CSV table of C-alpha atoms in Angstrom, one decimal:
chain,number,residue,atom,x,y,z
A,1,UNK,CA,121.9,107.6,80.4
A,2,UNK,CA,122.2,106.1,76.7
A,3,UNK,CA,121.5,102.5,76.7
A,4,UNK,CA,122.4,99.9,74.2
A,5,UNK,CA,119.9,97.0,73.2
A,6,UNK,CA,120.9,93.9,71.2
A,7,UNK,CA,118.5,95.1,68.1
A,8,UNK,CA,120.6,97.1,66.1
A,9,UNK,CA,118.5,99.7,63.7
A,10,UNK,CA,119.5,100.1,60.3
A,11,UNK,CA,122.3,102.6,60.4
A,12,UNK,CA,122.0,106.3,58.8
A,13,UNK,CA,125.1,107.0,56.5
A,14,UNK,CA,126.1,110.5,57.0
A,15,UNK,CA,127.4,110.5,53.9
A,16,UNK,CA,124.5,110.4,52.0
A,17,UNK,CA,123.4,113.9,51.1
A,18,UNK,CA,120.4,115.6,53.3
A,19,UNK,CA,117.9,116.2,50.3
A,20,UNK,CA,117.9,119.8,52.3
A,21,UNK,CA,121.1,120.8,51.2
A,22,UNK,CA,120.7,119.1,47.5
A,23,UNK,CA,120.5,122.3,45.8
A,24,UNK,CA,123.8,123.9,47.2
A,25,UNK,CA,125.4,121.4,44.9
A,26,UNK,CA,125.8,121.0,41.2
A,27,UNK,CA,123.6,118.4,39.3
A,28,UNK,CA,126.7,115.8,38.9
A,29,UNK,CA,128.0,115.8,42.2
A,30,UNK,CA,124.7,116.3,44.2
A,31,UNK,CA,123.7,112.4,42.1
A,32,UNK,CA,127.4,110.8,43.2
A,33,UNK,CA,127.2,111.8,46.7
A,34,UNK,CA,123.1,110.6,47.2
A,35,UNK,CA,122.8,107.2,44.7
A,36,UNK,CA,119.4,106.9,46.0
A,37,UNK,CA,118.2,110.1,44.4
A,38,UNK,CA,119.5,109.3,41.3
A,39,UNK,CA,116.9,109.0,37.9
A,40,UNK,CA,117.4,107.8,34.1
A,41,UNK,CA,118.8,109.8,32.2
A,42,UNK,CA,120.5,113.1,32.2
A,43,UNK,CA,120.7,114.6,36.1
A,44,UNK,CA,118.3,117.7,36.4
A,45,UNK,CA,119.8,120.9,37.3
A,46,UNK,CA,119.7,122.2,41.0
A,47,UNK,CA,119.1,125.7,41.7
A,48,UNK,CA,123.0,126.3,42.4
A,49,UNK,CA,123.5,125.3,38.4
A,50,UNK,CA,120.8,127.4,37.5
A,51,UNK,CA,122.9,130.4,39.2
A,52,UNK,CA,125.8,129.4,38.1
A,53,UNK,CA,124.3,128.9,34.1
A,54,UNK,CA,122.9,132.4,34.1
A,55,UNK,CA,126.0,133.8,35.6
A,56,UNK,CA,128.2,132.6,32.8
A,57,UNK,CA,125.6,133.6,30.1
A,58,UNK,CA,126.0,136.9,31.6
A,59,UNK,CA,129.7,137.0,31.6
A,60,UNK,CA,129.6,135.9,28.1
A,61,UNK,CA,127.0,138.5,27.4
A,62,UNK,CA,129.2,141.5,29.2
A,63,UNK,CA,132.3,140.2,27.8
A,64,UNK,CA,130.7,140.6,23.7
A,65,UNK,CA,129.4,143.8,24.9
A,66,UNK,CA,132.7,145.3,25.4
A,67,UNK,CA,134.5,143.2,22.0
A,68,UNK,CA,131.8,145.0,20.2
A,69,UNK,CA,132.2,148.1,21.7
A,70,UNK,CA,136.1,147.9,20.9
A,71,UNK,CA,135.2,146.7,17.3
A,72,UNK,CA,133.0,149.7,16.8
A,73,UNK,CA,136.0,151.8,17.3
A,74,UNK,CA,138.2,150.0,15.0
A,75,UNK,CA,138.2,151.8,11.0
A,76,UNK,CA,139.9,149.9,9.7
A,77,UNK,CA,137.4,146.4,10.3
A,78,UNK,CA,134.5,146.9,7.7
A,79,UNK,CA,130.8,146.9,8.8
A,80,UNK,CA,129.8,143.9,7.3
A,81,UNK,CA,132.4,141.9,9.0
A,82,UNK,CA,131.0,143.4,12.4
A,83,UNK,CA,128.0,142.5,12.2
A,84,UNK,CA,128.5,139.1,11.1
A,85,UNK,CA,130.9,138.8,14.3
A,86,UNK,CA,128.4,140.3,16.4
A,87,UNK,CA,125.6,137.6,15.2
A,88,UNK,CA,128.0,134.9,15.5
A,89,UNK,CA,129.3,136.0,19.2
A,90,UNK,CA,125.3,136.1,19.9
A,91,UNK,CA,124.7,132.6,19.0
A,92,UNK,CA,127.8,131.7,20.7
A,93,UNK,CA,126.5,133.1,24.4
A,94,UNK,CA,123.1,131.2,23.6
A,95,UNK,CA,125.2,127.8,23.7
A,96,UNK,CA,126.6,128.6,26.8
A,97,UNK,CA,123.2,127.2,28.1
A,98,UNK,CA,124.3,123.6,26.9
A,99,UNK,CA,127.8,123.6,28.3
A,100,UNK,CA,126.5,120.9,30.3
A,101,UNK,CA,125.0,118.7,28.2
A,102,UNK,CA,128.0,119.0,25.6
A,103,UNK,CA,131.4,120.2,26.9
A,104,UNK,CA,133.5,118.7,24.8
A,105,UNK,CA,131.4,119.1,21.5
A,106,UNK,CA,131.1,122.9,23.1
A,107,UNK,CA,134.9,123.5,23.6
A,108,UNK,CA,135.7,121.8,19.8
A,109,UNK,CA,132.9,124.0,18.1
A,110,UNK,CA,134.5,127.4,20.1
A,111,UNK,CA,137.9,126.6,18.6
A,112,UNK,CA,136.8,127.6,14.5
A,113,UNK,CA,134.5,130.3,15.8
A,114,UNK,CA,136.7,131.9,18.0
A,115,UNK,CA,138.8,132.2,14.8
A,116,UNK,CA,136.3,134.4,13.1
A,117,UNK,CA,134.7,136.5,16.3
A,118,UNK,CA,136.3,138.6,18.6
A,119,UNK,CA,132.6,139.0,20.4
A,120,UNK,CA,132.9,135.0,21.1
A,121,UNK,CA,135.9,135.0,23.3
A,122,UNK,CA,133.9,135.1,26.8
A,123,UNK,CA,131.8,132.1,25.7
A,124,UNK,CA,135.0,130.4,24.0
A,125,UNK,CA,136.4,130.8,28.0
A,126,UNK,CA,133.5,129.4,29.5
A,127,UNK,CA,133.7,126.4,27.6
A,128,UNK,CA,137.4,125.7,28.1
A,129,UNK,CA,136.5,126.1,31.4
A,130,UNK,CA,133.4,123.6,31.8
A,131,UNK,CA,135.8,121.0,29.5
A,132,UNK,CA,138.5,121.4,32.1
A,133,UNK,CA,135.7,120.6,35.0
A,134,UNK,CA,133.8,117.4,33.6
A,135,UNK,CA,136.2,115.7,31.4
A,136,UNK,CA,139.6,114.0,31.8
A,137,UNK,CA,142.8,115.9,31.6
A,138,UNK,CA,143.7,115.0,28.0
A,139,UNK,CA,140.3,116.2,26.6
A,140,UNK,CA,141.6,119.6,28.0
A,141,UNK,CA,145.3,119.5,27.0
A,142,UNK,CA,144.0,118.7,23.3
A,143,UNK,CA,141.7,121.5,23.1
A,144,UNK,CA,143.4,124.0,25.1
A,145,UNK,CA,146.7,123.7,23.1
A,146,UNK,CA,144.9,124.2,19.6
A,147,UNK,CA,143.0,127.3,21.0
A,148,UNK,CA,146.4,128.1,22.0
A,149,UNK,CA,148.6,127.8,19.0
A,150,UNK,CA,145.5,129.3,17.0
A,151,UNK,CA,146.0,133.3,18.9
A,152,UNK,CA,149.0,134.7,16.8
A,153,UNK,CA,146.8,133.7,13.1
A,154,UNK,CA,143.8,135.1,15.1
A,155,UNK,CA,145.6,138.3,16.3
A,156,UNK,CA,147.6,138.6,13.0
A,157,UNK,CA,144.2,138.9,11.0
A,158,UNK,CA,142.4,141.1,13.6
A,159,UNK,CA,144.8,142.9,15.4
A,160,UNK,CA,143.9,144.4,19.0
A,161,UNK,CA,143.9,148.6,18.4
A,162,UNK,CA,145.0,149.2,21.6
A,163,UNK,CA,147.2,146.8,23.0
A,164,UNK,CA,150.4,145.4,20.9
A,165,UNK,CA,150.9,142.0,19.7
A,166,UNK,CA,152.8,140.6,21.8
A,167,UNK,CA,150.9,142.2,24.8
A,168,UNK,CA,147.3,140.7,23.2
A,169,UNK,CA,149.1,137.4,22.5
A,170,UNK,CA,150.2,136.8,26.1
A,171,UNK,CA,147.2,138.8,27.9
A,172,UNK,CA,145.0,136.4,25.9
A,173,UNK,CA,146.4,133.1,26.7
A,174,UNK,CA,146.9,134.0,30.4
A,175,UNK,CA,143.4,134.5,30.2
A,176,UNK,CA,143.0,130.6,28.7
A,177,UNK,CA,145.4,129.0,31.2
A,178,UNK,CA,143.7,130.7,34.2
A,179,UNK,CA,140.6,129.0,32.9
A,180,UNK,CA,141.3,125.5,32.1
A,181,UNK,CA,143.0,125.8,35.7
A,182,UNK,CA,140.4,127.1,37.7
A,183,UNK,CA,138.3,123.9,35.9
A,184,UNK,CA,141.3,121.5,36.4
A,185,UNK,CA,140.8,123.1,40.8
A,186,UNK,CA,137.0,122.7,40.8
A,187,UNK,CA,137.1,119.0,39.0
A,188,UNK,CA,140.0,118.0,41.4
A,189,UNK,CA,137.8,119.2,44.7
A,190,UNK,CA,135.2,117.3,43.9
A,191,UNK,CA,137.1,114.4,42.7
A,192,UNK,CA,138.1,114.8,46.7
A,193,UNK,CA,134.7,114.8,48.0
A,194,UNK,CA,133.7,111.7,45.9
A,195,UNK,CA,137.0,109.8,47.9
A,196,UNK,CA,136.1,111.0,51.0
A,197,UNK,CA,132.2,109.7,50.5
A,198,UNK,CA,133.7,106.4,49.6
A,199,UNK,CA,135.6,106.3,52.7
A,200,UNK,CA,133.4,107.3,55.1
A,201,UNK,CA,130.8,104.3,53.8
A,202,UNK,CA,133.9,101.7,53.4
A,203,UNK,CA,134.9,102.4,56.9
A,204,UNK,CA,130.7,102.1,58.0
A,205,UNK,CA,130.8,98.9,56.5
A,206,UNK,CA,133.5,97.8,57.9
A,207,UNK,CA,132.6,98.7,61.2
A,208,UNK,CA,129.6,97.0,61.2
A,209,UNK,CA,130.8,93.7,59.5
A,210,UNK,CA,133.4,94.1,63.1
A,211,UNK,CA,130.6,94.2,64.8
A,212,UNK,CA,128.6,90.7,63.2
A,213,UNK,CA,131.8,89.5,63.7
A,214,UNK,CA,131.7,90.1,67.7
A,215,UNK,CA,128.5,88.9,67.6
A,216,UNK,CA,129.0,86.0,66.3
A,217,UNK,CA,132.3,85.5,68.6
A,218,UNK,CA,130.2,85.9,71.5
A,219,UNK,CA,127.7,83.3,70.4
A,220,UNK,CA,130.3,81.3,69.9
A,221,UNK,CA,132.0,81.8,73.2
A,222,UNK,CA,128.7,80.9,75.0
A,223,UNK,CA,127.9,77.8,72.6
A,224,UNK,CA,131.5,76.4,73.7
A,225,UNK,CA,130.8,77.1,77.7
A,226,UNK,CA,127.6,75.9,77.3
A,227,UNK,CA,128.6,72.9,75.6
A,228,UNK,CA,130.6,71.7,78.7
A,229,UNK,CA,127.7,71.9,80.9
A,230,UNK,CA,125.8,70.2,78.3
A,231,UNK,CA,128.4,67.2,77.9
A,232,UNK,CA,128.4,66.9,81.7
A,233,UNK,CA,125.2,66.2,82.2
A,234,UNK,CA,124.2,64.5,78.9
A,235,UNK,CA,127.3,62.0,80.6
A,236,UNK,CA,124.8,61.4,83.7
A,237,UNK,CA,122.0,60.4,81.8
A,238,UNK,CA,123.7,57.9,79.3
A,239,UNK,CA,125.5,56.2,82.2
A,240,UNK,CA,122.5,55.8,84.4
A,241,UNK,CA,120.5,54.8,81.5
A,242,UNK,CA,123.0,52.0,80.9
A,243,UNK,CA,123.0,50.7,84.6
A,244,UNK,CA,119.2,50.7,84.7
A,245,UNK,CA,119.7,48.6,80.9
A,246,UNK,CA,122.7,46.3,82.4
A,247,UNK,CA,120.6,45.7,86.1
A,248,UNK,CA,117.0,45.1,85.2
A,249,UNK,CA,116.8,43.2,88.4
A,250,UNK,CA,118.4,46.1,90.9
A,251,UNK,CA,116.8,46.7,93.8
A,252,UNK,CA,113.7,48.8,93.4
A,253,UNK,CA,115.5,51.6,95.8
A,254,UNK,CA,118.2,51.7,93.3
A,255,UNK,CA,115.8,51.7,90.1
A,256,UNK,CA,113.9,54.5,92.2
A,257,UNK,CA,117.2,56.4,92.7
A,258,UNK,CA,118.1,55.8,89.4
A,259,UNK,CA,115.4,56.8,88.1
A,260,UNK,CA,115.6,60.4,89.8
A,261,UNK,CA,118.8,61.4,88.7
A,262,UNK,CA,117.7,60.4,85.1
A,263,UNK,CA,115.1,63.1,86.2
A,264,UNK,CA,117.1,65.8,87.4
A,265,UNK,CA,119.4,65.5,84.9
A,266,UNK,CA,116.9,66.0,82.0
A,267,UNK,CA,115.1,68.8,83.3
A,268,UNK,CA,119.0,70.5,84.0
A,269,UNK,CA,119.6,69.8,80.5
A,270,UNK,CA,117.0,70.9,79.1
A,271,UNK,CA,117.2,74.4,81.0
A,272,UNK,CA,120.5,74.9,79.6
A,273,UNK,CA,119.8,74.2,76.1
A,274,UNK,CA,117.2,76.9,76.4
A,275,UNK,CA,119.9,78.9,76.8
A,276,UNK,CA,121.4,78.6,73.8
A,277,UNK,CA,118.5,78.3,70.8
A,278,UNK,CA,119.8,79.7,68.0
A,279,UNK,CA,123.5,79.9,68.8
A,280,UNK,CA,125.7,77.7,66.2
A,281,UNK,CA,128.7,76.5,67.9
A,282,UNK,CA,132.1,76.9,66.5
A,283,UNK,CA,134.4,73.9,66.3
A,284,UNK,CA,137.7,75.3,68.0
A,285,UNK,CA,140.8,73.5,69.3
A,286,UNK,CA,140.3,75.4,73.0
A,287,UNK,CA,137.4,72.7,73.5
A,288,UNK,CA,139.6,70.4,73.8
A,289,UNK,CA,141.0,71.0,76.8
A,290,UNK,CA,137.6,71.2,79.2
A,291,UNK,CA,138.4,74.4,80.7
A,292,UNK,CA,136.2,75.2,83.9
A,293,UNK,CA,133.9,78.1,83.7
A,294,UNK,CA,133.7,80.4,86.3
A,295,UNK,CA,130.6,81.8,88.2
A,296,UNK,CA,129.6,84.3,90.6
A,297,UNK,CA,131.5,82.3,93.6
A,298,UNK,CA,134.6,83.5,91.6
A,299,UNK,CA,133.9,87.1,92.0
A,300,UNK,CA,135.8,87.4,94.9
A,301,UNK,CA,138.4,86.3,93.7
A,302,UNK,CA,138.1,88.4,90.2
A,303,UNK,CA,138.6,91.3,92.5
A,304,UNK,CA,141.1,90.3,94.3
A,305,UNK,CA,143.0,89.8,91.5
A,306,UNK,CA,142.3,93.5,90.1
A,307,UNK,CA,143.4,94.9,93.9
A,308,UNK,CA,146.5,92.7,93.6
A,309,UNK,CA,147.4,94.4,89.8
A,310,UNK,CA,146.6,98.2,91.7
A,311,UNK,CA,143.2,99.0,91.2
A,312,UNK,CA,140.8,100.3,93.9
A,313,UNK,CA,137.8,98.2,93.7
A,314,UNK,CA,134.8,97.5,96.4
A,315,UNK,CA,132.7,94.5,96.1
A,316,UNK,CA,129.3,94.3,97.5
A,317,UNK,CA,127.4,91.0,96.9
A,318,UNK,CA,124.4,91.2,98.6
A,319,UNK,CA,123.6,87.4,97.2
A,320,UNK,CA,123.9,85.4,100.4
A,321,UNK,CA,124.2,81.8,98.3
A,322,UNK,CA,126.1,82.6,95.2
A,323,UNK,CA,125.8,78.7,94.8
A,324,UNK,CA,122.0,78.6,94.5
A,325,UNK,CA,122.5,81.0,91.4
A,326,UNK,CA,122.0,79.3,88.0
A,327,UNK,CA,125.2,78.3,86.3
A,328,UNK,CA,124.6,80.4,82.9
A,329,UNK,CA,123.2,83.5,84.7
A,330,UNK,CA,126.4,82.9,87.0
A,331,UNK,CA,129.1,82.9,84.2
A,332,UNK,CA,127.2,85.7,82.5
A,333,UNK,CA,127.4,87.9,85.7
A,334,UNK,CA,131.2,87.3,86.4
A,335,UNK,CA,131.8,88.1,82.3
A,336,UNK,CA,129.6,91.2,82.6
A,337,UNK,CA,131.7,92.4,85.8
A,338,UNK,CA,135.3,91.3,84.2
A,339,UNK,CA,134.5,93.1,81.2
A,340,UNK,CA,133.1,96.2,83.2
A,341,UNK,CA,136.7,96.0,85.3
A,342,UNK,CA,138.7,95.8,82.2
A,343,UNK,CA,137.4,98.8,80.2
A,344,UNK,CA,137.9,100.9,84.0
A,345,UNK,CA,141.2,99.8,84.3
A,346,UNK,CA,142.1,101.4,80.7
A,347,UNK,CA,139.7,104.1,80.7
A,348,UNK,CA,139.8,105.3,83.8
A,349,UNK,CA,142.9,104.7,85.7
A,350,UNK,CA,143.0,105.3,89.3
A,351,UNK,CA,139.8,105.5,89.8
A,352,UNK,CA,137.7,103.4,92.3
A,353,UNK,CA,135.5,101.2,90.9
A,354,UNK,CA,132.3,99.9,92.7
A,355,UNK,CA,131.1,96.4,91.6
A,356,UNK,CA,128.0,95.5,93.1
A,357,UNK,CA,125.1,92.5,92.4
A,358,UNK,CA,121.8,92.0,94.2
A,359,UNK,CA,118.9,89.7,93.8
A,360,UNK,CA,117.4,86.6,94.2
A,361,UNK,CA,115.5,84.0,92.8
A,362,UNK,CA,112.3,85.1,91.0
A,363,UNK,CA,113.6,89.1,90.8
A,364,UNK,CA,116.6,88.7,88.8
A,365,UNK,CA,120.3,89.4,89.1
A,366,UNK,CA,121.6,92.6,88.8
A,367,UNK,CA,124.8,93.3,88.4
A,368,UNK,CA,126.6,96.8,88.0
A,369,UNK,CA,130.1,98.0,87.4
A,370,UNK,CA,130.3,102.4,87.8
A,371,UNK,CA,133.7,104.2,88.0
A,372,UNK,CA,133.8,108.1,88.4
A,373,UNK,CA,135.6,110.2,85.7
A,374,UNK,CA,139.3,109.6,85.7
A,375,UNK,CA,141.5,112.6,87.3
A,376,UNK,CA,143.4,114.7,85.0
A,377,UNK,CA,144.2,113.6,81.4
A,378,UNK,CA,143.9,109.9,80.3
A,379,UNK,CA,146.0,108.6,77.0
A,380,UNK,CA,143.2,107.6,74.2
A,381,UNK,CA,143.8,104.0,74.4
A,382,UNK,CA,142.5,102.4,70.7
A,383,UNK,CA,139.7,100.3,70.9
A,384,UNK,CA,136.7,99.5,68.9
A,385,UNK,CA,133.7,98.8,72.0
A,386,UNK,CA,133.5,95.0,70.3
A,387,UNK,CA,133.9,93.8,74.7
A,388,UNK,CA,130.2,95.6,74.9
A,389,UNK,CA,128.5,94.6,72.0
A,390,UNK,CA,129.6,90.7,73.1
A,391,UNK,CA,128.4,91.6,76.3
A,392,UNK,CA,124.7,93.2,75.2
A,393,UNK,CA,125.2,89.9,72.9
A,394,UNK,CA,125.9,87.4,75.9
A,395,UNK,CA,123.0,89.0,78.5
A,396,UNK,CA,120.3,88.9,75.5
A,397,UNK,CA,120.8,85.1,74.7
A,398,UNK,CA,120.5,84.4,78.8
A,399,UNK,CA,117.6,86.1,78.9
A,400,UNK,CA,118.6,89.9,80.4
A,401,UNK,CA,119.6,93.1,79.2
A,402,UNK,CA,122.2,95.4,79.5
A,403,UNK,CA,122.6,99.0,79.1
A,404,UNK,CA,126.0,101.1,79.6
A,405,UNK,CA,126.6,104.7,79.0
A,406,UNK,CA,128.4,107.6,80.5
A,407,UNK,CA,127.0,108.9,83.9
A,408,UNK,CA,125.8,112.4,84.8
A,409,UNK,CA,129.5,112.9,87.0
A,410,UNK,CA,131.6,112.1,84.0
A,411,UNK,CA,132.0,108.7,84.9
A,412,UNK,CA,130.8,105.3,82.8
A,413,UNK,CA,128.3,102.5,84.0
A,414,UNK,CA,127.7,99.3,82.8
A,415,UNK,CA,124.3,97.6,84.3
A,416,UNK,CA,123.3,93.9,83.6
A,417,UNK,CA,119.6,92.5,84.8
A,418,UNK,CA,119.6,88.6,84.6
A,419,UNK,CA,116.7,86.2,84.5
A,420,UNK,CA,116.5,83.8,87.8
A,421,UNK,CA,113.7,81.8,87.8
């Protein structure tokens, strides 16, 4: 059964990126969605941008291939014209390799050269492309629209022998739009990645600043009960201090008796601010009204009020005095088994629910709440498990533990051991 302790480990963000699967991203994203990993500097490619680099070198490569081929068949385009097209278009799929480092510089210096060779359009492409993926939107409208409007001089100086103009001009910048949006698609999915990382570690942190927060509530829930006990019998001491101060000459059975309950008293005190070491106690206006805690002599009556709102509950307290049991551990058992009642009554409707606490003094209190799975479908009913991290809370501070998990049947159980000396 999974237990829950009152140390808390650091918790694992799941979305931080397993170093494993680092190299199925590119460079960029793969830095953004693991900070940790990140170094000065430019980030290094991963093996996915490696494939990806050489694939577009090749394309770029293929793509000249076939301009030149076309250009070789063209008479009318002289030799020496070509050949200097064929250099340039060369040089041009070489720079693909830095599309990276420079995409905007890359996508400006493919708009003049894409003027003067044909075997440059694939590269030209490729950097529209990688403009359209890493920089903003009005980077790309800029240089897409002047690659644009510069096809009808391009195609009026170097007409296509096969196809027509207007077929070239409108085969041409289909060819541009389809790649400045297949950037604009990438850059927008992993703009969506990037939100969803930030929400998935906003809503960690909030969830565990909720669950400080119950923490603290808890302490200060127990400060404030324990401040009553504390008031009652601090109340004791000053007033038999003061007799024993205003009646030097009192008989020496009442000095004796006196004297005892100063005793008691102390040593009572003292146990209960064992108790609470460490816990800061809020100031709230619900002091004010000196509320009385219950204990474990009001456990009967907690379950008679759960039979009395429809719930099947059986009781067995095999404590024969409930009185003799320590005032702290006694509150702490009745919260641990209202609590436990509570999360069965919306969790498990229906079902019965068997409370039960054994011990004595020197073995402990136990105390143990267990319902069996609820029949047929059950509502989700929202909820955020702060009642059991006040509870692990509460039974660490007295002393105890507490563990609660699902049970081998289906069902849930919540089980409390508590220190009685």
């Amino acid at each position: 059964m999974p237990t829950v302790s009152g140390d808390q480990a650091e918790p694992r963000t799941p979305a931080d990126l397993p170093a494993a699967r680092r190299w199925l991203l590119p460079s960029a994203l793969a830095d953004e969605l693991d900070p940790g990993a990140r170094r000065s500097g430019r980030p290094r490619r991963t093996a996915r941008d490696w494939i990806v680099d050489f694939s577009c070198f090749v394309l770029a490569v293929v793509t000249g291939l076939l301009a030149a081929e076309s250009m070789a068949e063209d008479p009318n385009l002289p030799e020496p014209v070509a050949a200097v097209d064929q250099v340039i278009g060369a040089l041009s799929c070489g720079a693909v390799w830095l599309r990276r480092r420079w995409p905007l510089g890359l996508a400006i210096a493919m708009v003049p050269v894409g003027l003067v060779s044909n075997t440059a359009g694939g590269a030209g492409l490729i950097s529209l492309f990688t403009l359209a993926v890493h920089r903003p939107f009005r980077y790309v409208a800029w240089t897409g629209g002047v690659s644009l409007a510069v096809l009808p001089v391009f195609f009026r100086l170097r007409p296509d022998p096969e196809l027509s103009y207007p077929a070239v001009l409108v085969f041409t910048g289909l060819l541009i739009v389809s790649a400045i949006g297949w950037g604009m698609f990438v850059r927008s999915k992993r703009q969506l990645m990037l939100s969803l990382r930030d929400r998935a570690r906003r809503a960690e942190t909030e969830a565990r600043l909720r669950a400080e927060q119950a923490q603290r509530l808890a302490r200060e829930a127990i400060a404030r009960e324990m401040h009553d006990v504390l008031a009652h019998r601090l109340t004791l001491l000053s007033v038999h201090a003061g007799a024993l101060e205003f009646r030097p000459d009192a008989p020496r059975e009442e000095v004796a008796r006196a004297a005892g309950v100063l005793r008691e008293s102390a040593h009572d005190a003292l146990q209960d601010l064992r108790q609470i070491i460490g816990v800061l106690r809020a100031a709230d206006a619900d002091d004010a009204g000196g509320r009385p805690q219950p204990t474990l002599a009001a456990l009967d009556a907690l379950v008679a009020e759960s039979r009395e709102a429809g719930m099947k509950v059986t009781l067995a307290n095999r404590v024969t005095d409930a009185g003799a049991v320590p005032a702290v551990v006694g509150r702490t058992a009745y919260r641990i088994a209202q609590e436990g009642l509570t999360n069965a009554r919306k969790h498990a409707p229906g079902s019965e629910v068997a409370v039960t606490v054994t011990g004595g003094p020197g073995d402990g209190l136990v105390v143990s709440v267990r319902n069996p799975a609820p029949e047929g479908e059950v509502p989700h009913v929202p909820g955020s498990g702060q009642g059991l991290i006040g509870l692990t809370v509460r039974a660490t501070l007295a002393g105890g533990t507490l563990r609660h998990g699902p049970t081998p049947d289906g069902g849930f159980r919540v089980r409390a051991w508590l220190p009685w000396d």
